PDB file of C-alpha atoms in Angstrom:
ATOM      1  CA  MET A   1     179.796 -15.859-170.613  1.00 48.00           C
ATOM      2  CA  LYS A   2     181.375 -17.476-167.554  1.00 43.00           C
ATOM      3  CA  LYS A   3     178.474 -19.821-167.228  1.00 43.00           C
ATOM      4  CA  THR A   4     178.821 -20.664-170.884  1.00 46.00           C
ATOM      5  CA  LEU A   5     182.538 -21.425-170.495  1.00 43.00           C
ATOM      6  CA  LEU A   6     181.921 -23.748-167.615  1.00 43.00           C
ATOM      7  CA  LEU A   7     179.201 -25.553-169.593  1.00 43.00           C
ATOM      8  CA  LEU A   8     181.642 -25.954-172.517  1.00 44.00           C
ATOM      9  CA  LEU A   9     184.403 -27.310-170.339  1.00 45.00           C
ATOM     10  CA  SER A  10     182.065 -29.729-168.625  1.00 45.00           C
ATOM     11  CA  SER A  11     181.067 -31.215-171.984  1.00 47.00           C
ATOM     12  CA  MET A  12     184.644 -31.377-173.291  1.00 48.00           C
ATOM     13  CA  ILE A  13     186.196 -33.225-170.294  1.00 44.00           C
ATOM     14  CA  ALA A  14     183.216 -35.250-169.102  1.00 42.00           C
ATOM     15  CA  LYS A  15     185.052 -38.445-170.114  1.00 42.00           C
ATOM     16  CA  HIS A  16     187.937 -37.429-168.061  1.00 41.00           C
ATOM     17  CA  ASN A  17     185.795 -37.367-164.931  1.00 39.00           C
ATOM     18  CA  ALA A  18     185.875 -33.591-164.450  1.00 37.00           C
ATOM     19  CA  SER A  19     182.670 -31.938-163.307  1.00 31.00           C
ATOM     20  CA  ALA A  20     183.644 -29.072-160.891  1.00 31.00           C
ATOM     21  CA  PHE A  21     185.863 -26.095-160.604  1.00 29.00           C
ATOM     22  CA  VAL A  22     187.331 -24.237-157.630  1.00 33.00           C
ATOM     23  CA  ALA A  23     186.169 -20.706-157.630  1.00 34.00           C
ATOM     24  CA  ARG A  24     188.707 -17.965-157.473  1.00 37.00           C
ATOM     25  CA  SER A  25     188.854 -15.761-154.383  1.00 37.00           C
ATOM     26  CA  PRO A  26     188.598 -12.016-155.092  1.00 38.00           C
ATOM     27  CA  PRO A  27     192.083 -10.684-155.592  1.00 38.00           C
ATOM     28  CA  ALA A  28     193.831  -8.844-152.812  1.00 38.00           C
ATOM     29  CA  SER A  29     196.669  -6.480-153.624  1.00 40.00           C
ATOM     30  CA  ARG A  30     198.847  -7.818-156.350  1.00 46.00           C
ATOM     31  CA  PRO A  31     201.987  -8.599-154.284  1.00 48.00           C
ATOM     32  CA  LEU A  32     200.024 -10.608-151.698  1.00 46.00           C
ATOM     33  CA  THR A  33     197.940 -12.460-154.332  1.00 49.00           C
ATOM     34  CA  SER A  34     200.953 -13.194-156.384  1.00 55.00           C
ATOM     35  CA  MET A  35     203.014 -14.937-153.872  1.00 65.00           C
ATOM     36  CA  SER A  36     200.639 -16.336-151.351  1.00 80.00           C
ATOM     37  CA  ALA A  37     197.847 -17.704-153.515  1.00 84.00           C
ATOM     38  CA  LEU A  38     199.962 -19.954-155.654  1.00 94.00           C
ATOM     39  CA  PRO A  39     199.946 -23.732-154.948  1.00 97.00           C
ATOM     40  CA  THR A  40     203.188 -25.211-153.816  1.00 97.00           C
ATOM     41  CA  THR A  41     205.448 -27.284-156.085  1.00 97.00           C
ATOM     42  CA  THR A  42     204.702 -30.288-153.920  1.00 98.00           C
ATOM     43  CA  GLN A  43     200.921 -29.837-154.530  1.00 98.00           C
ATOM     44  CA  VAL A  44     201.192 -29.455-158.292  1.00 98.00           C
ATOM     45  CA  SER A  45     203.644 -32.408-158.408  1.00 98.00           C
ATOM     46  CA  ASN A  46     201.542 -34.811-156.461  1.00 98.00           C
ATOM     47  CA  ASP A  47     197.802 -33.853-156.506  1.00 98.00           C
ATOM     48  CA  ASP A  48     195.296 -35.590-158.759  1.00 98.00           C
ATOM     49  CA  PHE A  49     193.468 -34.186-161.750  1.00 98.00           C
ATOM     50  CA  MET A  50     190.480 -32.663-159.813  1.00 98.00           C
ATOM     51  CA  LYS A  51     192.825 -30.801-157.474  1.00 98.00           C
ATOM     52  CA  GLN A  52     194.944 -29.584-160.413  1.00 98.00           C
ATOM     53  CA  LEU A  53     191.812 -27.699-161.670  1.00 98.00           C
ATOM     54  CA  GLY A  54     191.869 -25.756-158.431  1.00 97.00           C
ATOM     55  CA  HIS A  55     195.605 -25.148-158.716  1.00 98.00           C
ATOM     56  CA  ALA A  56     195.090 -23.742-162.237  1.00 98.00           C
ATOM     57  CA  SER A  57     192.501 -21.235-160.948  1.00 96.00           C
ATOM     58  CA  GLN A  58     195.128 -19.985-158.475  1.00 95.00           C
ATOM     59  CA  ILE A  59     197.911 -19.755-161.091  1.00 96.00           C
ATOM     60  CA  ILE A  60     196.001 -17.929-163.792  1.00 95.00           C
ATOM     61  CA  PRO A  61     195.500 -14.599-161.946  1.00 92.00           C
ATOM     62  CA  VAL A  62     199.209 -14.435-161.423  1.00 91.00           C
ATOM     63  CA  LEU A  63     199.917 -15.331-165.032  1.00 92.00           C
ATOM     64  CA  HIS A  64     197.521 -12.678-166.204  1.00 90.00           C
ATOM     65  CA  PRO A  65     197.574  -9.785-163.721  1.00 86.00           C
ATOM     66  CA  GLU A  66     194.282  -7.807-163.715  1.00 82.00           C
ATOM     67  CA  ASP A  67     196.116  -4.570-164.534  1.00 79.00           C
ATOM     68  CA  GLY A  68     197.159  -6.038-167.929  1.00 78.00           C
ATOM     69  CA  SER A  69     200.828  -6.043-167.116  1.00 82.00           C
ATOM     70  CA  SER A  70     203.201  -8.993-167.236  1.00 85.00           C
ATOM     71  CA  PRO A  71     204.275 -10.917-164.114  1.00 86.00           C
ATOM     72  CA  SER A  72     207.273  -9.420-162.382  1.00 86.00           C
ATOM     73  CA  GLU A  73     210.658 -11.032-162.614  1.00 90.00           C
ATOM     74  CA  GLU A  74     210.204 -12.576-159.149  1.00 89.00           C
ATOM     75  CA  GLU A  75     206.707 -13.842-159.985  1.00 89.00           C
ATOM     76  CA  SER A  76     207.886 -15.197-163.259  1.00 93.00           C
ATOM     77  CA  ALA A  77     210.581 -17.254-161.498  1.00 95.00           C
ATOM     78  CA  VAL A  78     208.077 -18.729-159.028  1.00 95.00           C
ATOM     79  CA  LEU A  79     205.508 -19.310-161.713  1.00 96.00           C
ATOM     80  CA  LEU A  80     207.989 -21.185-163.890  1.00 97.00           C
ATOM     81  CA  GLU A  81     209.027 -23.489-161.095  1.00 98.00           C
ATOM     82  CA  VAL A  82     205.259 -24.299-160.325  1.00 98.00           C
ATOM     83  CA  LEU A  83     204.355 -24.778-163.943  1.00 98.00           C
ATOM     84  CA  GLN A  84     207.384 -27.005-164.598  1.00 98.00           C
ATOM     85  CA  LYS A  85     206.340 -29.280-161.746  1.00 98.00           C
ATOM     86  CA  GLN A  86     202.731 -29.227-162.809  1.00 98.00           C
ATOM     87  CA  PHE A  87     203.631 -30.118-166.450  1.00 98.00           C
ATOM     88  CA  ALA A  88     205.801 -32.966-165.339  1.00 98.00           C
ATOM     89  CA  HIS A  89     202.753 -35.347-165.327  1.00 98.00           C
ATOM     90  CA  SER A  90     199.517 -35.757-167.329  1.00 98.00           C
ATOM     91  CA  ASP A  91     197.125 -34.883-164.475  1.00 98.00           C
ATOM     92  CA  GLY A  92     198.852 -31.557-164.019  1.00 98.00           C
ATOM     93  CA  ILE A  93     198.863 -30.724-167.717  1.00 98.00           C
ATOM     94  CA  ARG A  94     195.248 -31.752-168.185  1.00 98.00           C
ATOM     95  CA  GLY A  95     194.101 -29.960-165.103  1.00 98.00           C
ATOM     96  CA  PHE A  96     195.878 -26.719-165.974  1.00 98.00           C
ATOM     97  CA  PHE A  97     194.729 -26.477-169.542  1.00 98.00           C
ATOM     98  CA  ALA A  98     191.209 -27.626-168.841  1.00 97.00           C
ATOM     99  CA  VAL A  99     190.789 -24.416-166.898  1.00 97.00           C
ATOM    100  CA  TYR A 100     193.191 -22.126-168.711  1.00 97.00           C
ATOM    101  CA  LEU A 101     192.038 -22.644-172.298  1.00 96.00           C
ATOM    102  CA  THR A 102     188.514 -21.649-171.381  1.00 94.00           C
ATOM    103  CA  SER A 103     189.354 -18.862-168.899  1.00 94.00           C
ATOM    104  CA  ALA A 104     188.371 -15.284-169.634  1.00 91.00           C
ATOM    105  CA  GLU A 105     191.987 -14.358-169.427  1.00 88.00           C
ATOM    106  CA  SER A 106     193.177 -16.776-172.107  1.00 87.00           C
ATOM    107  CA  LEU A 107     190.218 -16.133-174.392  1.00 84.00           C
ATOM    108  CA  THR A 108     191.340 -12.456-174.748  1.00 83.00           C
ATOM    109  CA  MET A 109     195.123 -13.153-175.007  1.00 82.00           C
ATOM    110  CA  GLU A 110     196.895 -12.402-178.339  1.00 85.00           C
ATOM    111  CA  GLU A 111     200.153 -14.152-177.321  1.00 91.00           C
ATOM    112  CA  VAL A 112     200.959 -16.946-174.914  1.00 95.00           C
ATOM    113  CA  PRO A 113     202.667 -15.504-171.831  1.00 95.00           C
ATOM    114  CA  SER A 114     206.403 -16.060-172.028  1.00 96.00           C
ATOM    115  CA  VAL A 115     206.611 -17.946-168.751  1.00 97.00           C
ATOM    116  CA  LEU A 116     203.908 -20.317-169.836  1.00 98.00           C
ATOM    117  CA  ALA A 117     205.524 -20.753-173.212  1.00 98.00           C
ATOM    118  CA  GLU A 118     208.838 -21.636-171.545  1.00 98.00           C
ATOM    119  CA  ALA A 119     207.134 -24.190-169.275  1.00 98.00           C
ATOM    120  CA  VAL A 120     205.344 -25.829-172.200  1.00 98.00           C
ATOM    121  CA  LYS A 121     208.517 -26.082-174.297  1.00 98.00           C
ATOM    122  CA  GLY A 122     210.440 -27.457-171.369  1.00 98.00           C
ATOM    123  CA  ALA A 123     207.955 -30.292-170.660  1.00 98.00           C
ATOM    124  CA  ASP A 124     208.436 -33.884-171.762  1.00 98.00           C
ATOM    125  CA  THR A 125     206.969 -33.993-175.269  1.00 98.00           C
ATOM    126  CA  LYS A 126     205.979 -37.538-174.901  1.00 97.00           C
ATOM    127  CA  VAL A 127     203.446 -36.387-172.281  1.00 97.00           C
ATOM    128  CA  MET A 128     202.746 -32.850-173.412  1.00 98.00           C
ATOM    129  CA  VAL A 129     202.232 -33.307-177.157  1.00 98.00           C
ATOM    130  CA  PRO A 130     199.324 -35.821-177.163  1.00 98.00           C
ATOM    131  CA  LEU A 131     197.456 -33.680-174.604  1.00 98.00           C
ATOM    132  CA  ALA A 132     198.188 -30.501-176.571  1.00 98.00           C
ATOM    133  CA  CYS A 133     196.758 -32.170-179.629  1.00 98.00           C
ATOM    134  CA  MET A 134     193.656 -33.178-177.740  1.00 98.00           C
ATOM    135  CA  ASN A 135     193.245 -29.572-176.640  1.00 98.00           C
ATOM    136  CA  VAL A 136     192.945 -28.644-180.372  1.00 98.00           C
ATOM    137  CA  ILE A 137     190.902 -31.630-181.473  1.00 98.00           C
ATOM    138  CA  MET A 138     188.260 -31.648-178.803  1.00 98.00           C
ATOM    139  CA  PRO A 139     187.085 -28.001-178.951  1.00 97.00           C
ATOM    140  CA  THR A 140     187.340 -28.084-182.757  1.00 98.00           C
ATOM    141  CA  ALA A 141     184.965 -30.986-182.865  1.00 97.00           C
ATOM    142  CA  MET A 142     182.632 -29.280-180.278  1.00 96.00           C
ATOM    143  CA  SER A 143     182.310 -26.217-182.445  1.00 94.00           C
ATOM    144  CA  SER A 144     180.336 -28.261-184.958  1.00 91.00           C
ATOM    145  CA  ILE A 145     178.575 -30.533-182.363  1.00 93.00           C
ATOM    146  CA  HIS A 146     177.137 -27.668-180.372  1.00 92.00           C
ATOM    147  CA  GLN A 147     173.890 -26.156-181.801  1.00 88.00           C
ATOM    148  CA  ASP A 148     173.824 -23.115-179.445  1.00 91.00           C
ATOM    149  CA  PRO A 149     175.674 -20.175-181.227  1.00 91.00           C
ATOM    150  CA  GLU A 150     177.276 -19.014-178.044  1.00 93.00           C
ATOM    151  CA  LEU A 151     178.632 -22.421-177.212  1.00 93.00           C
ATOM    152  CA  LYS A 152     179.843 -22.807-180.789  1.00 93.00           C
ATOM    153  CA  GLU A 153     181.695 -19.555-180.502  1.00 93.00           C
ATOM    154  CA  CYS A 154     183.234 -20.511-177.161  1.00 92.00           C
ATOM    155  CA  ALA A 155     184.411 -23.809-178.576  1.00 94.00           C
ATOM    156  CA  SER A 156     185.941 -22.144-181.516  1.00 94.00           C
ATOM    157  CA  LYS A 157     187.882 -19.641-179.301  1.00 94.00           C
ATOM    158  CA  THR A 158     189.028 -22.469-177.095  1.00 95.00           C
ATOM    159  CA  ALA A 159     190.280 -24.383-180.166  1.00 96.00           C
ATOM    160  CA  ASP A 160     192.194 -21.218-181.182  1.00 95.00           C
ATOM    161  CA  ASN A 161     193.827 -21.138-177.798  1.00 95.00           C
ATOM    162  CA  GLY A 162     194.700 -24.802-178.058  1.00 97.00           C
ATOM    163  CA  ILE A 163     196.354 -24.062-181.449  1.00 97.00           C
ATOM    164  CA  LYS A 164     198.418 -21.286-179.888  1.00 97.00           C
ATOM    165  CA  ILE A 165     199.793 -23.731-177.336  1.00 97.00           C
ATOM    166  CA  LEU A 166     200.447 -26.399-179.966  1.00 98.00           C
ATOM    167  CA  ARG A 167     202.276 -23.871-182.139  1.00 98.00           C
ATOM    168  CA  LEU A 168     204.838 -23.438-179.326  1.00 98.00           C
ATOM    169  CA  LEU A 169     206.012 -27.000-180.134  1.00 98.00           C
ATOM    170  CA  LYS A 170     205.529 -26.855-183.916  1.00 97.00           C
ATOM    171  CA  GLY A 171     208.170 -28.774-185.796  1.00 97.00           C
ATOM    172  CA  ASP A 172     208.973 -31.085-182.868  1.00 98.00           C
ATOM    173  CA  SER A 173     209.180 -34.692-184.064  1.00 98.00           C
ATOM    174  CA  ASP A 174     206.552 -35.883-181.641  1.00 98.00           C
ATOM    175  CA  VAL A 175     204.173 -33.078-182.900  1.00 98.00           C
ATOM    176  CA  VAL A 176     204.788 -34.019-186.482  1.00 98.00           C
ATOM    177  CA  SER A 177     204.227 -37.752-185.941  1.00 97.00           C
ATOM    178  CA  ASN A 178     201.105 -37.338-183.835  1.00 98.00           C
ATOM    179  CA  CYS A 179     199.582 -34.728-186.204  1.00 98.00           C
ATOM    180  CA  LYS A 180     200.326 -36.926-189.242  1.00 96.00           C
ATOM    181  CA  ALA A 181     198.462 -39.812-187.502  1.00 96.00           C
ATOM    182  CA  ILE A 182     195.613 -37.542-186.563  1.00 97.00           C
ATOM    183  CA  TYR A 183     195.465 -36.169-190.100  1.00 97.00           C
ATOM    184  CA  GLN A 184     195.262 -39.709-191.523  1.00 95.00           C
ATOM    185  CA  VAL A 185     192.465 -40.725-189.134  1.00 96.00           C
ATOM    186  CA  SER A 186     190.492 -37.472-189.703  1.00 96.00           C
ATOM    187  CA  SER A 187     190.901 -37.829-193.464  1.00 92.00           C
ATOM    188  CA  ASP A 188     189.904 -41.512-193.368  1.00 86.00           C
ATOM    189  CA  GLU A 189     193.328 -42.331-194.820  1.00 81.00           C
ATOM    190  CA  ALA A 190     194.528 -44.395-191.890  1.00 73.00           C
ATOM    191  CA  GLU A 191     196.273 -47.653-192.511  1.00 70.00           C
ATOM    192  CA  GLY A 192     196.607 -50.317-189.842  1.00 68.00           C
ATOM    193  CA  GLY A 193     199.889 -51.233-188.066  1.00 67.00           C
ATOM    194  CA  ASP A 194     201.043 -47.841-186.935  1.00 89.00           C
ATOM    195  CA  ASP A 195     200.743 -47.464-183.151  1.00 94.00           C
ATOM    196  CA  LEU A 196     200.006 -43.732-183.257  1.00 95.00           C
ATOM    197  CA  VAL A 197     197.341 -44.198-185.885  1.00 95.00           C
ATOM    198  CA  GLU A 198     195.720 -46.891-183.844  1.00 95.00           C
ATOM    199  CA  TYR A 199     195.863 -44.689-180.792  1.00 96.00           C
ATOM    200  CA  TRP A 200     194.170 -41.737-182.445  1.00 97.00           C
ATOM    201  CA  ASN A 201     191.698 -43.909-184.286  1.00 95.00           C
ATOM    202  CA  LYS A 202     190.490 -45.258-180.952  1.00 96.00           C
ATOM    203  CA  PHE A 203     190.282 -41.671-179.653  1.00 97.00           C
ATOM    204  CA  PHE A 204     188.079 -40.613-182.538  1.00 97.00           C
ATOM    205  CA  THR A 205     185.972 -43.693-182.173  1.00 96.00           C
ATOM    206  CA  ASN A 206     185.565 -43.209-178.402  1.00 97.00           C
ATOM    207  CA  TYR A 207     184.242 -39.657-179.022  1.00 96.00           C
ATOM    208  CA  LYS A 208     182.057 -40.760-181.949  1.00 96.00           C
ATOM    209  CA  TYR A 209     183.340 -38.005-184.258  1.00 97.00           C
ATOM    210  CA  GLY A 210     181.427 -37.852-187.499  1.00 96.00           C
ATOM    211  CA  SER A 211     182.437 -36.637-190.904  1.00 96.00           C
ATOM    212  CA  GLU A 212     181.905 -32.931-190.121  1.00 97.00           C
ATOM    213  CA  GLN A 213     184.041 -33.123-187.025  1.00 97.00           C
ATOM    214  CA  LYS A 214     186.687 -35.074-188.916  1.00 97.00           C
ATOM    215  CA  ALA A 215     186.759 -32.515-191.687  1.00 97.00           C
ATOM    216  CA  ASP A 216     187.208 -29.702-189.209  1.00 97.00           C
ATOM    217  CA  ILE A 217     189.945 -31.492-187.314  1.00 98.00           C
ATOM    218  CA  SER A 218     191.735 -32.383-190.529  1.00 97.00           C
ATOM    219  CA  ARG A 219     191.709 -28.776-191.642  1.00 97.00           C
ATOM    220  CA  VAL A 220     193.237 -27.361-188.440  1.00 97.00           C
ATOM    221  CA  ILE A 221     195.759 -30.149-187.765  1.00 98.00           C
ATOM    222  CA  LYS A 222     197.249 -30.146-191.315  1.00 97.00           C
ATOM    223  CA  GLU A 223     199.417 -27.069-190.354  1.00 97.00           C
ATOM    224  CA  PHE A 224     201.419 -29.284-187.914  1.00 98.00           C
ATOM    225  CA  CYS A 225     202.081 -32.275-190.128  1.00 96.00           C
TER     226      CYS A 225
END
């Protein structure tokens, strides 16, 4: 399954120049792992996309402790500060969610961890919302593009995770405007002149989404219009 998830991620973010992941070290005792393995706020603030992938792999075990518990109050405070800095720019957001949405931890989650939800809601929506929309669009499209049943299932689960993140921002004006534009493009109802429509039309054209992918995207994105 892990191999499958990496294959799925590689196909989804190839056009974003991502082709490798930083492997996680075996966890030590929880207190040591929690506080020493996290990247610094300077690293998540300044590092490029590829390094953000590695930072995400260090953050996820703290966000989802192996014993199934929630992060402690101290861990949550540190996590929030790190995530807020990481979500302050597009490389950080893209890097984190490229790993997180396909991680074994997130694929089994029922609810978004509260500290992650707080960081997402506190981010600049002008930066976060378009990327959160892409994290729904891209795996939704891949679920019909893939022919392998296992890859299709993984894409579908990743899309479900992306939807959970976007729902944290549901009702925000940037979510509504972006999703209305996406819905128009995916429903072939787009009219020229609107900047957001033009943006998403170029996105769909760039990824060569066909009628089946558009129909699937239209179905899932309508909820947010």
